[in-house]
mmCIF file with all atom_site columns, C-alpha atoms in Angstrom:
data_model
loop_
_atom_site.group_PDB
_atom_site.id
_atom_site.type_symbol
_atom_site.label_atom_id
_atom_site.label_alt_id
_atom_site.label_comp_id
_atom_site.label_asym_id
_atom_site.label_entity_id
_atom_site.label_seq_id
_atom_site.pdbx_PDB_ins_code
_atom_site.Cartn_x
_atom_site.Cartn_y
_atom_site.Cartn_z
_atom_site.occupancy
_atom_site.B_iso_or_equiv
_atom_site.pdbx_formal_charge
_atom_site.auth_seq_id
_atom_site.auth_comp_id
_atom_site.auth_asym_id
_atom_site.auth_atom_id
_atom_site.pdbx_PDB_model_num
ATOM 1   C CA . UNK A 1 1   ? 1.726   9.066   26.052  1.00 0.00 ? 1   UNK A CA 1
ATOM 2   C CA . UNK A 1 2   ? -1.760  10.065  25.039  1.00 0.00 ? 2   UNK A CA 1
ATOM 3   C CA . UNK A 1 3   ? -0.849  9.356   21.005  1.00 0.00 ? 3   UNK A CA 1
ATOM 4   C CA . UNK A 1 4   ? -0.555  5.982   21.952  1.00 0.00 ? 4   UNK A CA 1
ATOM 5   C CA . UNK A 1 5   ? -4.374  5.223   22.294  1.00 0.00 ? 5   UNK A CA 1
ATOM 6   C CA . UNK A 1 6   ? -5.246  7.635   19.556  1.00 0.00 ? 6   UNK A CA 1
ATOM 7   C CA . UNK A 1 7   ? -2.725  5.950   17.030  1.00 0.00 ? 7   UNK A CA 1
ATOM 8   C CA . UNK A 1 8   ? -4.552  2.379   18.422  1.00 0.00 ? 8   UNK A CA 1
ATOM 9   C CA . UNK A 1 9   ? -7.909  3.768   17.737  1.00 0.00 ? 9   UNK A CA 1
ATOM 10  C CA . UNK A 1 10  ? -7.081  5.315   14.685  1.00 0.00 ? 10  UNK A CA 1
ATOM 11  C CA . UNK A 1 11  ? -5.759  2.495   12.758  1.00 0.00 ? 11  UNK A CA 1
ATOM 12  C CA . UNK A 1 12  ? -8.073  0.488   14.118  1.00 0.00 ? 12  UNK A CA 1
ATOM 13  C CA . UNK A 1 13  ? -10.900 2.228   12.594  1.00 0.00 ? 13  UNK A CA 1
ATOM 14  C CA . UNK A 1 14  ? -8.683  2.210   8.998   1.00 0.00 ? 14  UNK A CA 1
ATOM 15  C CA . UNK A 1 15  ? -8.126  -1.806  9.595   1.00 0.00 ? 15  UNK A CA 1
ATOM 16  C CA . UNK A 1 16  ? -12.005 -2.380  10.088  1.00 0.00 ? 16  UNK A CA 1
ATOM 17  C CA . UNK A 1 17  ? -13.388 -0.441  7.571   1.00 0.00 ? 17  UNK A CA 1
ATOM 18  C CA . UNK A 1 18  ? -11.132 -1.837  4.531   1.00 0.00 ? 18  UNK A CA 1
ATOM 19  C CA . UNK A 1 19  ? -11.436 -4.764  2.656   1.00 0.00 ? 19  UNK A CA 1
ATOM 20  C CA . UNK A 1 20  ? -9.382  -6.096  0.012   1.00 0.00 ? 20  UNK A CA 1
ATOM 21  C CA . UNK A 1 21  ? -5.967  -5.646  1.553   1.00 0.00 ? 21  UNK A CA 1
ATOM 22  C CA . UNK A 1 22  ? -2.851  -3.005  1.673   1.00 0.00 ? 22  UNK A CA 1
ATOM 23  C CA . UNK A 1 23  ? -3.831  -1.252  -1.906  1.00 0.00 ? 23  UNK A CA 1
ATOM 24  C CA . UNK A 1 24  ? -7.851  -0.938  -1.084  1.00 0.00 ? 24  UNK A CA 1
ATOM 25  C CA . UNK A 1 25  ? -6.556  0.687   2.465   1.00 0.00 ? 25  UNK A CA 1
ATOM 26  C CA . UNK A 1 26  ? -4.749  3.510   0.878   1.00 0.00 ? 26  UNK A CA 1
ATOM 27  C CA . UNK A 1 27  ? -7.391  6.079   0.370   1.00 0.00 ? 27  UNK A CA 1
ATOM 28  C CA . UNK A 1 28  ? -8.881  5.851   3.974   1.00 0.00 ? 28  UNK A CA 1
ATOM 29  C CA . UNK A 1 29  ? -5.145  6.013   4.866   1.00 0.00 ? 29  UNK A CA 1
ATOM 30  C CA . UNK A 1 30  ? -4.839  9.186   3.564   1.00 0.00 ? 30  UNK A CA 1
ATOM 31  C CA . UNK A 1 31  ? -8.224  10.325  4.785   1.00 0.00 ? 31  UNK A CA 1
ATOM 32  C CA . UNK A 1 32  ? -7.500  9.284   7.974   1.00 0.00 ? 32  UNK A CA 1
ATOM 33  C CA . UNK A 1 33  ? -3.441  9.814   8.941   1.00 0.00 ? 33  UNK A CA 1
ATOM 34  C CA . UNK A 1 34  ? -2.685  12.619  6.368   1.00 0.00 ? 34  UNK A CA 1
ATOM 35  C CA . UNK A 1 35  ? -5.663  14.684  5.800   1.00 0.00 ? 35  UNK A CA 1
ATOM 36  C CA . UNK A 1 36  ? -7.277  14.569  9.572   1.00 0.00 ? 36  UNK A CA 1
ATOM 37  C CA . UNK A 1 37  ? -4.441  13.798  12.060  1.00 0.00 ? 37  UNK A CA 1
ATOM 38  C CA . UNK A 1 38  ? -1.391  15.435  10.310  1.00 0.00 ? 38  UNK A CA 1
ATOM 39  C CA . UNK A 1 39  ? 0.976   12.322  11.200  1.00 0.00 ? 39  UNK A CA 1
ATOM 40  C CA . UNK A 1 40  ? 2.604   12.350  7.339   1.00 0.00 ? 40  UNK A CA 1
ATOM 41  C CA . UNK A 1 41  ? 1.849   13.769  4.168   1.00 0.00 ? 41  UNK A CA 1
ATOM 42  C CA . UNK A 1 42  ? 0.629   11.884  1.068   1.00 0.00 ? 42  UNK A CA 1
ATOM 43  C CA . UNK A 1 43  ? 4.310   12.112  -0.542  1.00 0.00 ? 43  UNK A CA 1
ATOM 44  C CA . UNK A 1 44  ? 5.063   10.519  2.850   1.00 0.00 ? 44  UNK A CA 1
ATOM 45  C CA . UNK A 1 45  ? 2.575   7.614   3.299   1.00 0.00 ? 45  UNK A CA 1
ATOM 46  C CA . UNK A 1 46  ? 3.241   7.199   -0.918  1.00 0.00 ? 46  UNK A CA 1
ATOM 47  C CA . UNK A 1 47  ? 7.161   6.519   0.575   1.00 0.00 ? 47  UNK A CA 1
ATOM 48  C CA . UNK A 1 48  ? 6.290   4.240   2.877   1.00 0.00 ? 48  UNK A CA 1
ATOM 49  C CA . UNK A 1 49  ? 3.978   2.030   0.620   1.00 0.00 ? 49  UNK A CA 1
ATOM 50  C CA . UNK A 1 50  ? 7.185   1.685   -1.407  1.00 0.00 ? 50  UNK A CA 1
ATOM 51  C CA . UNK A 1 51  ? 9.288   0.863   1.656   1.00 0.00 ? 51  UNK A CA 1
ATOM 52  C CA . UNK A 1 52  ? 6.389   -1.517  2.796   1.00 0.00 ? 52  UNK A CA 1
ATOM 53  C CA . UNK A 1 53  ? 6.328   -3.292  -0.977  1.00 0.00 ? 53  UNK A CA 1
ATOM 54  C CA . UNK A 1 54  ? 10.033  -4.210  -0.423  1.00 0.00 ? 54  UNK A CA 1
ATOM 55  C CA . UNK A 1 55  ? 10.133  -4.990  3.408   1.00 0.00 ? 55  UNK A CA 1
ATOM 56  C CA . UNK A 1 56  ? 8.707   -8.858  4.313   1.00 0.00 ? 56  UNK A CA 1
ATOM 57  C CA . UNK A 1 57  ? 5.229   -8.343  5.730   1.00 0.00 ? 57  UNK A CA 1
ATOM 58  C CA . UNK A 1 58  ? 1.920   -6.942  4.591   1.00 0.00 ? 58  UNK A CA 1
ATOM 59  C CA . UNK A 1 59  ? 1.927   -4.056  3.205   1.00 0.00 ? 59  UNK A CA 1
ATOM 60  C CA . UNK A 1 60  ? -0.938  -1.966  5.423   1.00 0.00 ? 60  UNK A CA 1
ATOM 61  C CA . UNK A 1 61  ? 0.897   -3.397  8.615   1.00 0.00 ? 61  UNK A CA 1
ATOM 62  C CA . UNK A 1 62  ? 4.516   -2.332  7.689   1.00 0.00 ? 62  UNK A CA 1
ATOM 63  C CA . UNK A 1 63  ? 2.783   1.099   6.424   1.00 0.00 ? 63  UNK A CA 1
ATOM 64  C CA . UNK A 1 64  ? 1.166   1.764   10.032  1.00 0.00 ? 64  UNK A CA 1
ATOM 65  C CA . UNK A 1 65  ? 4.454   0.607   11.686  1.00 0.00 ? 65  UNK A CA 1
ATOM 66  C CA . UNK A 1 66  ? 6.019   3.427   9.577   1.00 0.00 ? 66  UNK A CA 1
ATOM 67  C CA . UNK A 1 67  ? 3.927   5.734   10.998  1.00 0.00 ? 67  UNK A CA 1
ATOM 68  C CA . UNK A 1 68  ? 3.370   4.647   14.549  1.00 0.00 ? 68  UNK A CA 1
ATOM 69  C CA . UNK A 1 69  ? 7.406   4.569   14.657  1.00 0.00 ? 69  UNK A CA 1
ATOM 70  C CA . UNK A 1 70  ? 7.282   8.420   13.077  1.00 0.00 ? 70  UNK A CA 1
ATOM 71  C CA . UNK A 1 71  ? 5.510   9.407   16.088  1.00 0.00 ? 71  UNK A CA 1
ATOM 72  C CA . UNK A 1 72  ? 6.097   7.622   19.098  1.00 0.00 ? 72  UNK A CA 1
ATOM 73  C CA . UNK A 1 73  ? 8.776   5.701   18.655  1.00 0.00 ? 73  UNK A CA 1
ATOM 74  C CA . UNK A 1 74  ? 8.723   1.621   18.892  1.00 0.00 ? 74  UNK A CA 1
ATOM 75  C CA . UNK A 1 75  ? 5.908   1.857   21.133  1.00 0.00 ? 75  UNK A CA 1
ATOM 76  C CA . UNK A 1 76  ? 3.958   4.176   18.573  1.00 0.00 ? 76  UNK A CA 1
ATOM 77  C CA . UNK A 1 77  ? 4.629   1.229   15.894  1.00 0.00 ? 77  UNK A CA 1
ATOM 78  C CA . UNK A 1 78  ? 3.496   -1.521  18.371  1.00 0.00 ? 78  UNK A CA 1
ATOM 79  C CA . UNK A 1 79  ? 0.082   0.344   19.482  1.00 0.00 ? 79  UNK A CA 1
ATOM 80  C CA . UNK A 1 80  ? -0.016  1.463   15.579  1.00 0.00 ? 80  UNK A CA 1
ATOM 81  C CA . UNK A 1 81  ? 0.303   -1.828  14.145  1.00 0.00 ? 81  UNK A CA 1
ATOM 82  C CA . UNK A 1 82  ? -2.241  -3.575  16.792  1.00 0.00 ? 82  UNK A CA 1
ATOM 83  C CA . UNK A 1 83  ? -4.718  -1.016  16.571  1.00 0.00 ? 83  UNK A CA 1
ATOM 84  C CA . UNK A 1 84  ? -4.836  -1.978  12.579  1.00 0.00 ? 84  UNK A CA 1
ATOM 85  C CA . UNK A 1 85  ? -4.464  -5.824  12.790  1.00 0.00 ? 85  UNK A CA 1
ATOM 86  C CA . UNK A 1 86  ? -6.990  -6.198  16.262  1.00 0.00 ? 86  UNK A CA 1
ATOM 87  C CA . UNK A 1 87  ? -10.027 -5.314  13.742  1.00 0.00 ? 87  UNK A CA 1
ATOM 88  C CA . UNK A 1 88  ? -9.281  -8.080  11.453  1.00 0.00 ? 88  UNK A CA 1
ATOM 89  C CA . UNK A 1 89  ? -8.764  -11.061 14.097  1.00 0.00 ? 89  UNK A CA 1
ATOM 90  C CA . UNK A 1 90  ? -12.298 -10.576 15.915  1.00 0.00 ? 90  UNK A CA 1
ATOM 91  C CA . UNK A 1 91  ? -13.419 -10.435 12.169  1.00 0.00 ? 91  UNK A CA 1
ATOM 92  C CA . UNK A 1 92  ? -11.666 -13.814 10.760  1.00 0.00 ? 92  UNK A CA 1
ATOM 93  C CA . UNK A 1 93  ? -12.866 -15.364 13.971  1.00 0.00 ? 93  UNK A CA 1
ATOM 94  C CA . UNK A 1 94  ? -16.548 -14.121 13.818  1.00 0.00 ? 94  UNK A CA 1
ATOM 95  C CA . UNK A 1 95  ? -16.304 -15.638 9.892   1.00 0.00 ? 95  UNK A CA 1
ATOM 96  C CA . UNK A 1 96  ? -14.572 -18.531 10.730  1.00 0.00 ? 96  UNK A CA 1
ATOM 97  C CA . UNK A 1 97  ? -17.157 -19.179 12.881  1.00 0.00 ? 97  UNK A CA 1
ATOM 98  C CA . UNK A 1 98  ? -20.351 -18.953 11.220  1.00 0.00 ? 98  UNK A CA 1
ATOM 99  C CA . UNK A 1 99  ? -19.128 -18.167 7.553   1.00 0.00 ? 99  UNK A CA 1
ATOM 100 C CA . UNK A 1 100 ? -18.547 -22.159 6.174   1.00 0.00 ? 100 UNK A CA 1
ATOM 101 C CA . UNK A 1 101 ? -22.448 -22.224 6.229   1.00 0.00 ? 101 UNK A CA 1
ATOM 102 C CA . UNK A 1 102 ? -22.979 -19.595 4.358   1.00 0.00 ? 102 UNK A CA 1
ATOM 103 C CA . UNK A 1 103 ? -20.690 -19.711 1.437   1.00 0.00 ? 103 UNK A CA 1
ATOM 104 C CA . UNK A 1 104 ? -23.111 -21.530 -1.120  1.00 0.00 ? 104 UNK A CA 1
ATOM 105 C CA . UNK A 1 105 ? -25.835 -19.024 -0.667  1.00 0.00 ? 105 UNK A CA 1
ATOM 106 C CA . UNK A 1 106 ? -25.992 -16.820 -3.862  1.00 0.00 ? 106 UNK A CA 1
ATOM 107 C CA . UNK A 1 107 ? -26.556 -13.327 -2.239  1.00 0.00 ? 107 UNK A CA 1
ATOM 108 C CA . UNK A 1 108 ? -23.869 -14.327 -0.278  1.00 0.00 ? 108 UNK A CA 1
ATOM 109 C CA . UNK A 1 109 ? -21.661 -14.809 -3.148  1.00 0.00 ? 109 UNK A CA 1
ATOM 110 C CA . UNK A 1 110 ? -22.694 -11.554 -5.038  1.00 0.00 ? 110 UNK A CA 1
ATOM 111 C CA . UNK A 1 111 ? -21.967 -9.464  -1.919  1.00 0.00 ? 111 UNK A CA 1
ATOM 112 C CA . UNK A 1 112 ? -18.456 -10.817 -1.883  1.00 0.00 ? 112 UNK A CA 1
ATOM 113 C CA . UNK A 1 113 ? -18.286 -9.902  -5.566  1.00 0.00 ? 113 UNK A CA 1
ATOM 114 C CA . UNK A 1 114 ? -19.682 -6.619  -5.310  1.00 0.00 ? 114 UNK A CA 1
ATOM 115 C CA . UNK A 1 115 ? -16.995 -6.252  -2.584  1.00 0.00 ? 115 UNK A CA 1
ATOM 116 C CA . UNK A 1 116 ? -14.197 -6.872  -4.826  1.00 0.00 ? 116 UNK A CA 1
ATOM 117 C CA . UNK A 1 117 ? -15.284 -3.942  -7.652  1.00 0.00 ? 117 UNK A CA 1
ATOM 118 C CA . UNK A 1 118 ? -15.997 -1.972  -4.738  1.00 0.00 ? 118 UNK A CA 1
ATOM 119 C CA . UNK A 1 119 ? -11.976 -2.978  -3.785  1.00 0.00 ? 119 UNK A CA 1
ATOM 120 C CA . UNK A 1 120 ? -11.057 -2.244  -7.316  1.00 0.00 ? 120 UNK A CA 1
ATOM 121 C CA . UNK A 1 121 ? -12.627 1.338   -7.292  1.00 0.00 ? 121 UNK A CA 1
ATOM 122 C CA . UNK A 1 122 ? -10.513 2.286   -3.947  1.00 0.00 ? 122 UNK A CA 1
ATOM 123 C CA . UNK A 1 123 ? -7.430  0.854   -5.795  1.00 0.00 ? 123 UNK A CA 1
ATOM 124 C CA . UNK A 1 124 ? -7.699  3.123   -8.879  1.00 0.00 ? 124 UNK A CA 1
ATOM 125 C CA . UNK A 1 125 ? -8.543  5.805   -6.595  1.00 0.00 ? 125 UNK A CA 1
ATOM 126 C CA . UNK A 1 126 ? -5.441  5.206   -5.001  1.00 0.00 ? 126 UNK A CA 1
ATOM 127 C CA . UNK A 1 127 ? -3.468  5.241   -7.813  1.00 0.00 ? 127 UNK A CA 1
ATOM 128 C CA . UNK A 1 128 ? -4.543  8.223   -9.377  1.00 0.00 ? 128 UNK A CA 1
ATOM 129 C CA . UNK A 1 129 ? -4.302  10.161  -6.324  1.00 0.00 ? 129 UNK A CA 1
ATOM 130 C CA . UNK A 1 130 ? -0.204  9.004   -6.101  1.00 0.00 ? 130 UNK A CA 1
ATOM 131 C CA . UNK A 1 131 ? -0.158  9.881   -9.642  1.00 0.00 ? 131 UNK A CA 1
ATOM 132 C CA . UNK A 1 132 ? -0.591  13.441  -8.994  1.00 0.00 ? 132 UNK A CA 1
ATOM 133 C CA . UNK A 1 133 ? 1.700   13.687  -6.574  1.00 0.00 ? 133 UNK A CA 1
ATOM 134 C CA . UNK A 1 134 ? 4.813   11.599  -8.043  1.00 0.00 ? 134 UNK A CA 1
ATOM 135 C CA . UNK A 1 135 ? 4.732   11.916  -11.538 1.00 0.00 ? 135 UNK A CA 1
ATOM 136 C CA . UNK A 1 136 ? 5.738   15.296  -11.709 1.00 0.00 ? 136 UNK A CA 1
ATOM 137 C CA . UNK A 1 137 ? 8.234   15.945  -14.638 1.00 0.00 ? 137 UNK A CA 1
ATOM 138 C CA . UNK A 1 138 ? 9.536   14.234  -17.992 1.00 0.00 ? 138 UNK A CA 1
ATOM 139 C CA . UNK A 1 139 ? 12.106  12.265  -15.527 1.00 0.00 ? 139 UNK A CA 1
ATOM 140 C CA . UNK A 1 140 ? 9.385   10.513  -13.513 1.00 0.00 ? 140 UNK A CA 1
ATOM 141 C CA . UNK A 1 141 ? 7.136   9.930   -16.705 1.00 0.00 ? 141 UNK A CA 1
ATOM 142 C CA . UNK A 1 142 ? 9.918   8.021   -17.715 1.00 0.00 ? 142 UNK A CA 1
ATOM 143 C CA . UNK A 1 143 ? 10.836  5.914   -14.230 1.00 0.00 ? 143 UNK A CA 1
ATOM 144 C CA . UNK A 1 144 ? 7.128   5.100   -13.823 1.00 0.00 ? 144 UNK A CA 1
ATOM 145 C CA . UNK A 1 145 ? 6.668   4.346   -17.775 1.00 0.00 ? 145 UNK A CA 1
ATOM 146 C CA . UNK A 1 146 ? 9.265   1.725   -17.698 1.00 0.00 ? 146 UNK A CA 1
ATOM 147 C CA . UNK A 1 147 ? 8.480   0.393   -13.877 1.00 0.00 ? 147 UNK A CA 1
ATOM 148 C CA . UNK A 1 148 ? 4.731   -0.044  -14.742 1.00 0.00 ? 148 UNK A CA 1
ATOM 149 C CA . UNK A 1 149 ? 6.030   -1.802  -18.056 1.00 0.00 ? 149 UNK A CA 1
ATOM 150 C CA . UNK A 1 150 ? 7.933   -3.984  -15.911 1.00 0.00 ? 150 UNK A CA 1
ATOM 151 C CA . UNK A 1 151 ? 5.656   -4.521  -13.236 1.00 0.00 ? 151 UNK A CA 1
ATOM 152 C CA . UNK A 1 152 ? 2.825   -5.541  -16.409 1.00 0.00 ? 152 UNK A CA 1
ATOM 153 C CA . UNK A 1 153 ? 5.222   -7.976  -17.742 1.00 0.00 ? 153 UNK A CA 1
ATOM 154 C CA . UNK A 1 154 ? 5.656   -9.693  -14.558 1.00 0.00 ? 154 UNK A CA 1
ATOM 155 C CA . UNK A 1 155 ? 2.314   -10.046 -13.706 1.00 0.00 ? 155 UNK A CA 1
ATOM 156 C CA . UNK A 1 156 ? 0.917   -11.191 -17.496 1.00 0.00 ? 156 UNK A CA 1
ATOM 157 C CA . UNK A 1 157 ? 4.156   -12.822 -19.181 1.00 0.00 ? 157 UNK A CA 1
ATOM 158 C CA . UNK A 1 158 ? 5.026   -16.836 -18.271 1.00 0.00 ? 158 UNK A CA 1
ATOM 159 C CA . UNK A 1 159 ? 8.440   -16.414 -18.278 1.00 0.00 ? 159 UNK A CA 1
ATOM 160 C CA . UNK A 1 160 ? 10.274  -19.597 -19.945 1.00 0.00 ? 160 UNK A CA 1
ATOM 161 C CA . UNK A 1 161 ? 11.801  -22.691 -17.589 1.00 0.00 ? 161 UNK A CA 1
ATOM 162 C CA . UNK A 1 162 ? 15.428  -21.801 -16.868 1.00 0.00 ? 162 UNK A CA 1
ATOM 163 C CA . UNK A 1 163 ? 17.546  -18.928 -16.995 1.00 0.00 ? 163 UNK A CA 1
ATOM 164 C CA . UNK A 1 164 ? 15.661  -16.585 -18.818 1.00 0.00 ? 164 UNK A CA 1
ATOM 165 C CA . UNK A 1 165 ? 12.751  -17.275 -16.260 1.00 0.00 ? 165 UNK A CA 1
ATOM 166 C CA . UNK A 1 166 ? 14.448  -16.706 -12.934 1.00 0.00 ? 166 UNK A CA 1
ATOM 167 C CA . UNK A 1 167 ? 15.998  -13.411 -14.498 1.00 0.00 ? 167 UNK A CA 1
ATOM 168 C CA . UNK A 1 168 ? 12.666  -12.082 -15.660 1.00 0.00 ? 168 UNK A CA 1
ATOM 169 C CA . UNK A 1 169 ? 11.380  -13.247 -12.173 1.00 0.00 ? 169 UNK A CA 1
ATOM 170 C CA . UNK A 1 170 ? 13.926  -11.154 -10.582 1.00 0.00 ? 170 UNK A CA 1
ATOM 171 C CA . UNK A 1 171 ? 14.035  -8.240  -12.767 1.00 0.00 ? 171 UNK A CA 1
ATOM 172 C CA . UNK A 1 172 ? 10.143  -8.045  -12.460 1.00 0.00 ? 172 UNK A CA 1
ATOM 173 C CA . UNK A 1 173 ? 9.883   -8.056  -8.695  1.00 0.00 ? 173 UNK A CA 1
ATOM 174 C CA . UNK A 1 174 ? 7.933   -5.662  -6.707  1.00 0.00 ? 174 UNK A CA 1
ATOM 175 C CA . UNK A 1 175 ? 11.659  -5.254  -4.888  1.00 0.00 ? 175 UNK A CA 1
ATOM 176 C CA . UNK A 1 176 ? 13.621  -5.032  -7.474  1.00 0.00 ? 176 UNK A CA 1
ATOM 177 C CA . UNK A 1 177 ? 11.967  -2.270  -9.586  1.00 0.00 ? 177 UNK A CA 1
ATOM 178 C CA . UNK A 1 178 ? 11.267  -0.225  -6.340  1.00 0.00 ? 178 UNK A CA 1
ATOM 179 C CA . UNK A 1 179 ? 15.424  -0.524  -6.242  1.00 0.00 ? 179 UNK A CA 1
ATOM 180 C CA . UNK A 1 180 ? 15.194  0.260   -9.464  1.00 0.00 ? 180 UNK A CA 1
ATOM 181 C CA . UNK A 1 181 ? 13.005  3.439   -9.886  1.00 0.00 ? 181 UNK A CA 1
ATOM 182 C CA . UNK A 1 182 ? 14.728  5.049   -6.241  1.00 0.00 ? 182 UNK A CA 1
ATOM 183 C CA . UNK A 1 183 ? 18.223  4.503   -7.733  1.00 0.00 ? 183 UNK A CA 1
ATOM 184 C CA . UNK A 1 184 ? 17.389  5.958   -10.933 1.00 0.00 ? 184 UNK A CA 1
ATOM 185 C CA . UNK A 1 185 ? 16.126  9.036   -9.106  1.00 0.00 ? 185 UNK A CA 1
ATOM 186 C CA . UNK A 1 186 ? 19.020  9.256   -7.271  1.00 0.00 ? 186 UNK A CA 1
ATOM 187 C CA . UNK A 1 187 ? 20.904  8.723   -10.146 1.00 0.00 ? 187 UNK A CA 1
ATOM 188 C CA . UNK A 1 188 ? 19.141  11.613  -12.208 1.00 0.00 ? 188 UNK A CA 1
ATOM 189 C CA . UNK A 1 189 ? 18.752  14.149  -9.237  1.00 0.00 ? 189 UNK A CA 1
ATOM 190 C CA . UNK A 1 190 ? 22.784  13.599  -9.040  1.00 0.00 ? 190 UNK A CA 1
ATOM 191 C CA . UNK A 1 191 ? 23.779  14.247  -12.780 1.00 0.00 ? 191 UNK A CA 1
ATOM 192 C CA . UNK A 1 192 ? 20.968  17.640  -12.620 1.00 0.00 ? 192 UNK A CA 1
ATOM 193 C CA . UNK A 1 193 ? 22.932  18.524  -9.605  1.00 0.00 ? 193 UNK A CA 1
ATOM 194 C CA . UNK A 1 194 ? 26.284  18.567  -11.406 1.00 0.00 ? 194 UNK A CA 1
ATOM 195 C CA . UNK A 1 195 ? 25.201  20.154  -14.352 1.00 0.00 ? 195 UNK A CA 1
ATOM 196 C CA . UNK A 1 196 ? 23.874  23.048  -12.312 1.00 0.00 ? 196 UNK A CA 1
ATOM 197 C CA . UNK A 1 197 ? 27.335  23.668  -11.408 1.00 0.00 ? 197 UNK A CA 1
#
């Protein structure tokens, strides 16, 4: 039973010391889960960002459900998951509080921008770190070359009114290509494994 505090603790210190969401929370994930305590691997936590993507929910909460649940069962996600949201309510209240007053004061406002590049840098950092570790071979060149395509389209093309637009919508969600990319590497995996024999 003594995990249960430690996972609490644990994610608690990776939900106060990120800002800027699931993405920015990545790299003191792995600092903090894979590298120090051992409870899953990068190729693991990398798994259940994707799993987290498609699931409803935040990201960074579904991610230290994953792992709380690896451990310790439902209780390990419970204590997991409240040890990484607990951070961020005493913080939204504190800025709730005395934040309104503050908001039109420039220093203010360039600390919250130098926040976001900060966010941005952790992001990247993310990324290439995952990079490493999943894009391994001409097959996943080619699934991440055509989800990140996807994924770009999505984000930067308005879609026409109609058809065509709720098709690209589909086709270009988060869920979808996750669908996508897994069943393709099942797919590919499967057709290696016959030709072996």
């Amino acid at each position: 039973m003594n995990i249960l505090p430690d996972l609490f603790l644990t994610f608690a210190k990776v939900g106060v010391m990120t800002f800027g969401g699931g993405y920015a929370m990545l790299p003191i994930l792995q600092r903090e889960v894979a590298e120090k305590k051992g409870w899953a691997t990068e190729d693991q936590l990398a798994d259940y960002y994707a799993v987290g993507q498609c699931t409803p929910g935040v990201i960074a909460v579904n991610t230290a459900t994953f792992v709380g649940s690896s451990q310790a069962g439902v209780a390990g996600g419970v204590w997991a998951t409240l040890g990484l949201v607990f951070p961020s309510i005493v913080i939204i209240l504190v800025v709730a509080a005395f934040l309104q007053g503050f908001m039109d004061i420039p220093w203010v406002i360039h600390a919250f921008n130098g926040v976001r590049a900060g966010v941005v840098a952790l992001i990247l950092s993310s990324v290439l770190k995952l990079l490493k570790g999943a894009v391994m071979d001409w097959t996943t060149r080619i699934i991440y070359s055509v989800t990140l395509a996807l994924a770009v389209l999505g984000m930067f093309l308005s879609a026409p009114e109609g058809t065509l637009g709720m098709v690209m919508g589909v086709l270009c969600s988060p869920v979808t290509l996750v669908v996508l990319a897994g069943a393709s590497g099942l797919f590919i995996r499967g057709v290696r494994g016959e030709l072996k024999r």
